[in-house]
């Protein structure tokens, strides 16, 4: 089936395709953003310790001696739940793929931004009013970066 899968950063995600055919000499090719993923030839694809680099659109092409059939596309988004930000210090951490055209976050991140390099930069001085969920997208990235900020005082 198609759709979005929101994966928590650091988790493991397994994508599975079910195919039946006659003859049953099925081989599988997995693609990410249209590019073949080398060495992935089974009906499952596991993404271990998910990070921003795993954001994208995945599809599997099962084929047999009679031909091939594209599976639907699964978009993998990334979620950073309970992302701790020190109220008294600057934050700078890379959490997403680079995006030359930049990211747009909704709502805008107070005193901060997700830069074109995929780095979350937030100036010190945040208070707990900044806590909440921020969804960041870019025309260059096939997916959504979800950040749930948790402001802590060091």
mmCIF file with all atom_site columns, C-alpha atoms in Angstrom:
data_model
loop_
_atom_site.group_PDB
_atom_site.id
_atom_site.type_symbol
_atom_site.label_atom_id
_atom_site.label_alt_id
_atom_site.label_comp_id
_atom_site.label_asym_id
_atom_site.label_entity_id
_atom_site.label_seq_id
_atom_site.pdbx_PDB_ins_code
_atom_site.Cartn_x
_atom_site.Cartn_y
_atom_site.Cartn_z
_atom_site.occupancy
_atom_site.B_iso_or_equiv
_atom_site.pdbx_formal_charge
_atom_site.auth_seq_id
_atom_site.auth_comp_id
_atom_site.auth_asym_id
_atom_site.auth_atom_id
_atom_site.pdbx_PDB_model_num
ATOM 1   C CA . UNK A 1 1   ? 0.000  0.000   0.000   1.00 0.00 ? 1   UNK A CA 1
ATOM 2   C CA . UNK A 1 2   ? 1.089  3.574   -0.475  1.00 0.00 ? 2   UNK A CA 1
ATOM 3   C CA . UNK A 1 3   ? 1.280  6.414   1.942   1.00 0.00 ? 3   UNK A CA 1
ATOM 4   C CA . UNK A 1 4   ? 3.452  8.064   4.527   1.00 0.00 ? 4   UNK A CA 1
ATOM 5   C CA . UNK A 1 5   ? 5.342  6.325   7.270   1.00 0.00 ? 5   UNK A CA 1
ATOM 6   C CA . UNK A 1 6   ? 6.598  8.595   10.046  1.00 0.00 ? 6   UNK A CA 1
ATOM 7   C CA . UNK A 1 7   ? 9.640  6.989   11.653  1.00 0.00 ? 7   UNK A CA 1
ATOM 8   C CA . UNK A 1 8   ? 11.081 8.075   14.982  1.00 0.00 ? 8   UNK A CA 1
ATOM 9   C CA . UNK A 1 9   ? 14.758 8.961   14.769  1.00 0.00 ? 9   UNK A CA 1
ATOM 10  C CA . UNK A 1 10  ? 16.895 6.076   16.015  1.00 0.00 ? 10  UNK A CA 1
ATOM 11  C CA . UNK A 1 11  ? 14.200 3.459   15.452  1.00 0.00 ? 11  UNK A CA 1
ATOM 12  C CA . UNK A 1 12  ? 14.314 0.535   13.017  1.00 0.00 ? 12  UNK A CA 1
ATOM 13  C CA . UNK A 1 13  ? 11.790 0.401   10.178  1.00 0.00 ? 13  UNK A CA 1
ATOM 14  C CA . UNK A 1 14  ? 11.005 -2.566  7.947   1.00 0.00 ? 14  UNK A CA 1
ATOM 15  C CA . UNK A 1 15  ? 9.209  -2.119  4.630   1.00 0.00 ? 15  UNK A CA 1
ATOM 16  C CA . UNK A 1 16  ? 7.658  -5.304  3.214   1.00 0.00 ? 16  UNK A CA 1
ATOM 17  C CA . UNK A 1 17  ? 6.196  -6.078  -0.183  1.00 0.00 ? 17  UNK A CA 1
ATOM 18  C CA . UNK A 1 18  ? 3.974  -9.101  -0.774  1.00 0.00 ? 18  UNK A CA 1
ATOM 19  C CA . UNK A 1 19  ? 4.005  -10.485 -4.296  1.00 0.00 ? 19  UNK A CA 1
ATOM 20  C CA . UNK A 1 20  ? 2.638  -13.705 -5.720  1.00 0.00 ? 20  UNK A CA 1
ATOM 21  C CA . UNK A 1 21  ? 3.103  -14.907 -9.248  1.00 0.00 ? 21  UNK A CA 1
ATOM 22  C CA . UNK A 1 22  ? 3.195  -17.890 -11.509 1.00 0.00 ? 22  UNK A CA 1
ATOM 23  C CA . UNK A 1 23  ? 5.963  -18.783 -12.076 1.00 0.00 ? 23  UNK A CA 1
ATOM 24  C CA . UNK A 1 24  ? 7.102  -17.888 -8.569  1.00 0.00 ? 24  UNK A CA 1
ATOM 25  C CA . UNK A 1 25  ? 10.713 -17.057 -9.499  1.00 0.00 ? 25  UNK A CA 1
ATOM 26  C CA . UNK A 1 26  ? 10.371 -13.574 -8.023  1.00 0.00 ? 26  UNK A CA 1
ATOM 27  C CA . UNK A 1 27  ? 13.284 -11.198 -7.672  1.00 0.00 ? 27  UNK A CA 1
ATOM 28  C CA . UNK A 1 28  ? 13.067 -7.795  -5.992  1.00 0.00 ? 28  UNK A CA 1
ATOM 29  C CA . UNK A 1 29  ? 14.652 -4.415  -6.634  1.00 0.00 ? 29  UNK A CA 1
ATOM 30  C CA . UNK A 1 30  ? 14.279 -1.572  -4.129  1.00 0.00 ? 30  UNK A CA 1
ATOM 31  C CA . UNK A 1 31  ? 14.587 2.086   -5.056  1.00 0.00 ? 31  UNK A CA 1
ATOM 32  C CA . UNK A 1 32  ? 14.909 5.232   -2.968  1.00 0.00 ? 32  UNK A CA 1
ATOM 33  C CA . UNK A 1 33  ? 13.903 8.441   -4.753  1.00 0.00 ? 33  UNK A CA 1
ATOM 34  C CA . UNK A 1 34  ? 14.088 6.525   -8.053  1.00 0.00 ? 34  UNK A CA 1
ATOM 35  C CA . UNK A 1 35  ? 17.628 5.217   -7.513  1.00 0.00 ? 35  UNK A CA 1
ATOM 36  C CA . UNK A 1 36  ? 18.297 1.489   -7.052  1.00 0.00 ? 36  UNK A CA 1
ATOM 37  C CA . UNK A 1 37  ? 19.518 0.553   -3.556  1.00 0.00 ? 37  UNK A CA 1
ATOM 38  C CA . UNK A 1 38  ? 22.441 -1.856  -4.134  1.00 0.00 ? 38  UNK A CA 1
ATOM 39  C CA . UNK A 1 39  ? 22.259 -5.276  -2.502  1.00 0.00 ? 39  UNK A CA 1
ATOM 40  C CA . UNK A 1 40  ? 18.590 -5.077  -1.462  1.00 0.00 ? 40  UNK A CA 1
ATOM 41  C CA . UNK A 1 41  ? 17.031 -8.060  -3.259  1.00 0.00 ? 41  UNK A CA 1
ATOM 42  C CA . UNK A 1 42  ? 14.481 -9.518  -0.828  1.00 0.00 ? 42  UNK A CA 1
ATOM 43  C CA . UNK A 1 43  ? 10.853 -8.555  -0.289  1.00 0.00 ? 43  UNK A CA 1
ATOM 44  C CA . UNK A 1 44  ? 11.803 -6.619  2.861   1.00 0.00 ? 44  UNK A CA 1
ATOM 45  C CA . UNK A 1 45  ? 13.908 -3.502  3.308   1.00 0.00 ? 45  UNK A CA 1
ATOM 46  C CA . UNK A 1 46  ? 15.090 -2.630  6.821   1.00 0.00 ? 46  UNK A CA 1
ATOM 47  C CA . UNK A 1 47  ? 16.236 0.859   7.764   1.00 0.00 ? 47  UNK A CA 1
ATOM 48  C CA . UNK A 1 48  ? 18.242 0.614   10.986  1.00 0.00 ? 48  UNK A CA 1
ATOM 49  C CA . UNK A 1 49  ? 18.734 3.529   13.394  1.00 0.00 ? 49  UNK A CA 1
ATOM 50  C CA . UNK A 1 50  ? 16.681 5.854   11.196  1.00 0.00 ? 50  UNK A CA 1
ATOM 51  C CA . UNK A 1 51  ? 18.116 9.332   10.633  1.00 0.00 ? 51  UNK A CA 1
ATOM 52  C CA . UNK A 1 52  ? 17.406 12.306  8.401   1.00 0.00 ? 52  UNK A CA 1
ATOM 53  C CA . UNK A 1 53  ? 19.365 10.595  5.621   1.00 0.00 ? 53  UNK A CA 1
ATOM 54  C CA . UNK A 1 54  ? 16.620 7.949   5.383   1.00 0.00 ? 54  UNK A CA 1
ATOM 55  C CA . UNK A 1 55  ? 13.902 10.446  4.417   1.00 0.00 ? 55  UNK A CA 1
ATOM 56  C CA . UNK A 1 56  ? 12.593 9.698   0.954   1.00 0.00 ? 56  UNK A CA 1
ATOM 57  C CA . UNK A 1 57  ? 10.273 7.818   -1.325  1.00 0.00 ? 57  UNK A CA 1
ATOM 58  C CA . UNK A 1 58  ? 10.786 4.067   -1.449  1.00 0.00 ? 58  UNK A CA 1
ATOM 59  C CA . UNK A 1 59  ? 9.404  1.552   -3.920  1.00 0.00 ? 59  UNK A CA 1
ATOM 60  C CA . UNK A 1 60  ? 9.940  -2.111  -4.653  1.00 0.00 ? 60  UNK A CA 1
ATOM 61  C CA . UNK A 1 61  ? 9.804  -3.690  -8.110  1.00 0.00 ? 61  UNK A CA 1
ATOM 62  C CA . UNK A 1 62  ? 9.066  -7.426  -7.920  1.00 0.00 ? 62  UNK A CA 1
ATOM 63  C CA . UNK A 1 63  ? 9.684  -9.254  -11.181 1.00 0.00 ? 63  UNK A CA 1
ATOM 64  C CA . UNK A 1 64  ? 9.727  -12.783 -12.573 1.00 0.00 ? 64  UNK A CA 1
ATOM 65  C CA . UNK A 1 65  ? 10.404 -14.380 -15.945 1.00 0.00 ? 65  UNK A CA 1
ATOM 66  C CA . UNK A 1 66  ? 7.057  -13.002 -17.187 1.00 0.00 ? 66  UNK A CA 1
ATOM 67  C CA . UNK A 1 67  ? 7.771  -9.344  -16.346 1.00 0.00 ? 67  UNK A CA 1
ATOM 68  C CA . UNK A 1 68  ? 7.753  -6.822  -13.515 1.00 0.00 ? 68  UNK A CA 1
ATOM 69  C CA . UNK A 1 69  ? 5.276  -4.768  -11.558 1.00 0.00 ? 69  UNK A CA 1
ATOM 70  C CA . UNK A 1 70  ? 5.990  -1.578  -9.612  1.00 0.00 ? 70  UNK A CA 1
ATOM 71  C CA . UNK A 1 71  ? 4.771  -1.481  -6.043  1.00 0.00 ? 71  UNK A CA 1
ATOM 72  C CA . UNK A 1 72  ? 3.242  1.674   -4.683  1.00 0.00 ? 72  UNK A CA 1
ATOM 73  C CA . UNK A 1 73  ? 5.533  4.310   -3.249  1.00 0.00 ? 73  UNK A CA 1
ATOM 74  C CA . UNK A 1 74  ? 6.011  4.638   0.500   1.00 0.00 ? 74  UNK A CA 1
ATOM 75  C CA . UNK A 1 75  ? 7.202  8.019   1.714   1.00 0.00 ? 75  UNK A CA 1
ATOM 76  C CA . UNK A 1 76  ? 9.344  7.770   4.824   1.00 0.00 ? 76  UNK A CA 1
ATOM 77  C CA . UNK A 1 77  ? 9.272  10.899  6.990   1.00 0.00 ? 77  UNK A CA 1
ATOM 78  C CA . UNK A 1 78  ? 11.338 11.414  10.153  1.00 0.00 ? 78  UNK A CA 1
ATOM 79  C CA . UNK A 1 79  ? 10.124 12.397  13.593  1.00 0.00 ? 79  UNK A CA 1
ATOM 80  C CA . UNK A 1 80  ? 12.248 13.745  16.430  1.00 0.00 ? 80  UNK A CA 1
ATOM 81  C CA . UNK A 1 81  ? 10.036 13.262  19.511  1.00 0.00 ? 81  UNK A CA 1
ATOM 82  C CA . UNK A 1 82  ? 11.055 15.057  22.694  1.00 0.00 ? 82  UNK A CA 1
ATOM 83  C CA . UNK A 1 83  ? 13.901 16.889  20.953  1.00 0.00 ? 83  UNK A CA 1
ATOM 84  C CA . UNK A 1 84  ? 15.670 18.552  23.874  1.00 0.00 ? 84  UNK A CA 1
ATOM 85  C CA . UNK A 1 85  ? 16.873 22.126  23.409  1.00 0.00 ? 85  UNK A CA 1
ATOM 86  C CA . UNK A 1 86  ? 18.900 23.868  26.113  1.00 0.00 ? 86  UNK A CA 1
ATOM 87  C CA . UNK A 1 87  ? 17.245 27.211  26.906  1.00 0.00 ? 87  UNK A CA 1
ATOM 88  C CA . UNK A 1 88  ? 20.598 28.673  27.937  1.00 0.00 ? 88  UNK A CA 1
ATOM 89  C CA . UNK A 1 89  ? 22.787 27.547  25.048  1.00 0.00 ? 89  UNK A CA 1
ATOM 90  C CA . UNK A 1 90  ? 22.830 27.701  21.271  1.00 0.00 ? 90  UNK A CA 1
ATOM 91  C CA . UNK A 1 91  ? 21.693 24.543  19.506  1.00 0.00 ? 91  UNK A CA 1
ATOM 92  C CA . UNK A 1 92  ? 23.282 23.338  16.274  1.00 0.00 ? 92  UNK A CA 1
ATOM 93  C CA . UNK A 1 93  ? 22.694 19.739  15.178  1.00 0.00 ? 93  UNK A CA 1
ATOM 94  C CA . UNK A 1 94  ? 22.291 18.122  11.759  1.00 0.00 ? 94  UNK A CA 1
ATOM 95  C CA . UNK A 1 95  ? 18.970 16.285  11.588  1.00 0.00 ? 95  UNK A CA 1
ATOM 96  C CA . UNK A 1 96  ? 17.952 16.311  7.919   1.00 0.00 ? 96  UNK A CA 1
ATOM 97  C CA . UNK A 1 97  ? 19.317 15.949  4.383   1.00 0.00 ? 97  UNK A CA 1
ATOM 98  C CA . UNK A 1 98  ? 20.790 19.013  2.714   1.00 0.00 ? 98  UNK A CA 1
ATOM 99  C CA . UNK A 1 99  ? 18.257 21.027  0.714   1.00 0.00 ? 99  UNK A CA 1
ATOM 100 C CA . UNK A 1 100 ? 19.684 23.754  -1.540  1.00 0.00 ? 100 UNK A CA 1
ATOM 101 C CA . UNK A 1 101 ? 16.329 25.525  -1.826  1.00 0.00 ? 101 UNK A CA 1
ATOM 102 C CA . UNK A 1 102 ? 15.927 25.526  1.955   1.00 0.00 ? 102 UNK A CA 1
ATOM 103 C CA . UNK A 1 103 ? 13.309 24.298  4.411   1.00 0.00 ? 103 UNK A CA 1
ATOM 104 C CA . UNK A 1 104 ? 10.024 25.870  5.433   1.00 0.00 ? 104 UNK A CA 1
ATOM 105 C CA . UNK A 1 105 ? 8.878  25.023  8.945   1.00 0.00 ? 105 UNK A CA 1
ATOM 106 C CA . UNK A 1 106 ? 5.313  25.344  10.187  1.00 0.00 ? 106 UNK A CA 1
ATOM 107 C CA . UNK A 1 107 ? 4.974  27.038  12.528  1.00 0.00 ? 107 UNK A CA 1
ATOM 108 C CA . UNK A 1 108 ? 8.285  28.896  12.157  1.00 0.00 ? 108 UNK A CA 1
ATOM 109 C CA . UNK A 1 109 ? 10.891 27.744  14.708  1.00 0.00 ? 109 UNK A CA 1
ATOM 110 C CA . UNK A 1 110 ? 11.359 30.531  17.277  1.00 0.00 ? 110 UNK A CA 1
ATOM 111 C CA . UNK A 1 111 ? 14.856 32.029  17.196  1.00 0.00 ? 111 UNK A CA 1
ATOM 112 C CA . UNK A 1 112 ? 15.878 29.288  14.823  1.00 0.00 ? 112 UNK A CA 1
ATOM 113 C CA . UNK A 1 113 ? 15.770 27.576  11.467  1.00 0.00 ? 113 UNK A CA 1
ATOM 114 C CA . UNK A 1 114 ? 16.454 24.327  9.677   1.00 0.00 ? 114 UNK A CA 1
ATOM 115 C CA . UNK A 1 115 ? 19.264 25.374  7.333   1.00 0.00 ? 115 UNK A CA 1
ATOM 116 C CA . UNK A 1 116 ? 19.955 24.317  3.744   1.00 0.00 ? 116 UNK A CA 1
ATOM 117 C CA . UNK A 1 117 ? 22.578 21.882  5.125   1.00 0.00 ? 117 UNK A CA 1
ATOM 118 C CA . UNK A 1 118 ? 19.903 20.155  7.232   1.00 0.00 ? 118 UNK A CA 1
ATOM 119 C CA . UNK A 1 119 ? 21.230 21.631  10.472  1.00 0.00 ? 119 UNK A CA 1
ATOM 120 C CA . UNK A 1 120 ? 18.780 22.779  13.132  1.00 0.00 ? 120 UNK A CA 1
ATOM 121 C CA . UNK A 1 121 ? 20.098 26.040  14.576  1.00 0.00 ? 121 UNK A CA 1
ATOM 122 C CA . UNK A 1 122 ? 18.372 27.685  17.537  1.00 0.00 ? 122 UNK A CA 1
ATOM 123 C CA . UNK A 1 123 ? 19.706 30.661  19.490  1.00 0.00 ? 123 UNK A CA 1
ATOM 124 C CA . UNK A 1 124 ? 19.831 30.531  23.270  1.00 0.00 ? 124 UNK A CA 1
ATOM 125 C CA . UNK A 1 125 ? 17.093 32.150  25.298  1.00 0.00 ? 125 UNK A CA 1
ATOM 126 C CA . UNK A 1 126 ? 14.100 30.005  24.360  1.00 0.00 ? 126 UNK A CA 1
ATOM 127 C CA . UNK A 1 127 ? 11.391 29.508  26.932  1.00 0.00 ? 127 UNK A CA 1
ATOM 128 C CA . UNK A 1 128 ? 8.810  26.763  27.218  1.00 0.00 ? 128 UNK A CA 1
ATOM 129 C CA . UNK A 1 129 ? 6.392  28.668  24.961  1.00 0.00 ? 129 UNK A CA 1
ATOM 130 C CA . UNK A 1 130 ? 8.552  27.350  22.099  1.00 0.00 ? 130 UNK A CA 1
ATOM 131 C CA . UNK A 1 131 ? 7.658  23.752  22.959  1.00 0.00 ? 131 UNK A CA 1
ATOM 132 C CA . UNK A 1 132 ? 5.533  21.916  20.439  1.00 0.00 ? 132 UNK A CA 1
ATOM 133 C CA . UNK A 1 133 ? 5.584  20.261  17.054  1.00 0.00 ? 133 UNK A CA 1
ATOM 134 C CA . UNK A 1 134 ? 7.210  21.792  13.982  1.00 0.00 ? 134 UNK A CA 1
ATOM 135 C CA . UNK A 1 135 ? 6.869  20.289  10.497  1.00 0.00 ? 135 UNK A CA 1
ATOM 136 C CA . UNK A 1 136 ? 9.605  21.174  7.998   1.00 0.00 ? 136 UNK A CA 1
ATOM 137 C CA . UNK A 1 137 ? 9.491  20.550  4.258   1.00 0.00 ? 137 UNK A CA 1
ATOM 138 C CA . UNK A 1 138 ? 11.635 21.338  1.230   1.00 0.00 ? 138 UNK A CA 1
ATOM 139 C CA . UNK A 1 139 ? 11.134 21.035  -2.520  1.00 0.00 ? 139 UNK A CA 1
ATOM 140 C CA . UNK A 1 140 ? 14.467 19.162  -2.548  1.00 0.00 ? 140 UNK A CA 1
ATOM 141 C CA . UNK A 1 141 ? 13.481 16.463  -0.055  1.00 0.00 ? 141 UNK A CA 1
ATOM 142 C CA . UNK A 1 142 ? 10.858 13.735  -0.586  1.00 0.00 ? 142 UNK A CA 1
ATOM 143 C CA . UNK A 1 143 ? 9.602  13.756  2.963   1.00 0.00 ? 143 UNK A CA 1
ATOM 144 C CA . UNK A 1 144 ? 8.769  15.705  6.087   1.00 0.00 ? 144 UNK A CA 1
ATOM 145 C CA . UNK A 1 145 ? 10.940 16.463  9.111   1.00 0.00 ? 145 UNK A CA 1
ATOM 146 C CA . UNK A 1 146 ? 8.836  16.585  12.292  1.00 0.00 ? 146 UNK A CA 1
ATOM 147 C CA . UNK A 1 147 ? 10.488 18.100  15.378  1.00 0.00 ? 147 UNK A CA 1
ATOM 148 C CA . UNK A 1 148 ? 8.809  18.102  18.801  1.00 0.00 ? 148 UNK A CA 1
ATOM 149 C CA . UNK A 1 149 ? 10.778 20.633  20.824  1.00 0.00 ? 149 UNK A CA 1
ATOM 150 C CA . UNK A 1 150 ? 11.283 20.155  24.543  1.00 0.00 ? 150 UNK A CA 1
ATOM 151 C CA . UNK A 1 151 ? 12.940 23.200  26.148  1.00 0.00 ? 151 UNK A CA 1
ATOM 152 C CA . UNK A 1 152 ? 15.111 22.405  29.174  1.00 0.00 ? 152 UNK A CA 1
ATOM 153 C CA . UNK A 1 153 ? 17.254 24.635  31.367  1.00 0.00 ? 153 UNK A CA 1
ATOM 154 C CA . UNK A 1 154 ? 20.785 23.383  31.876  1.00 0.00 ? 154 UNK A CA 1
#
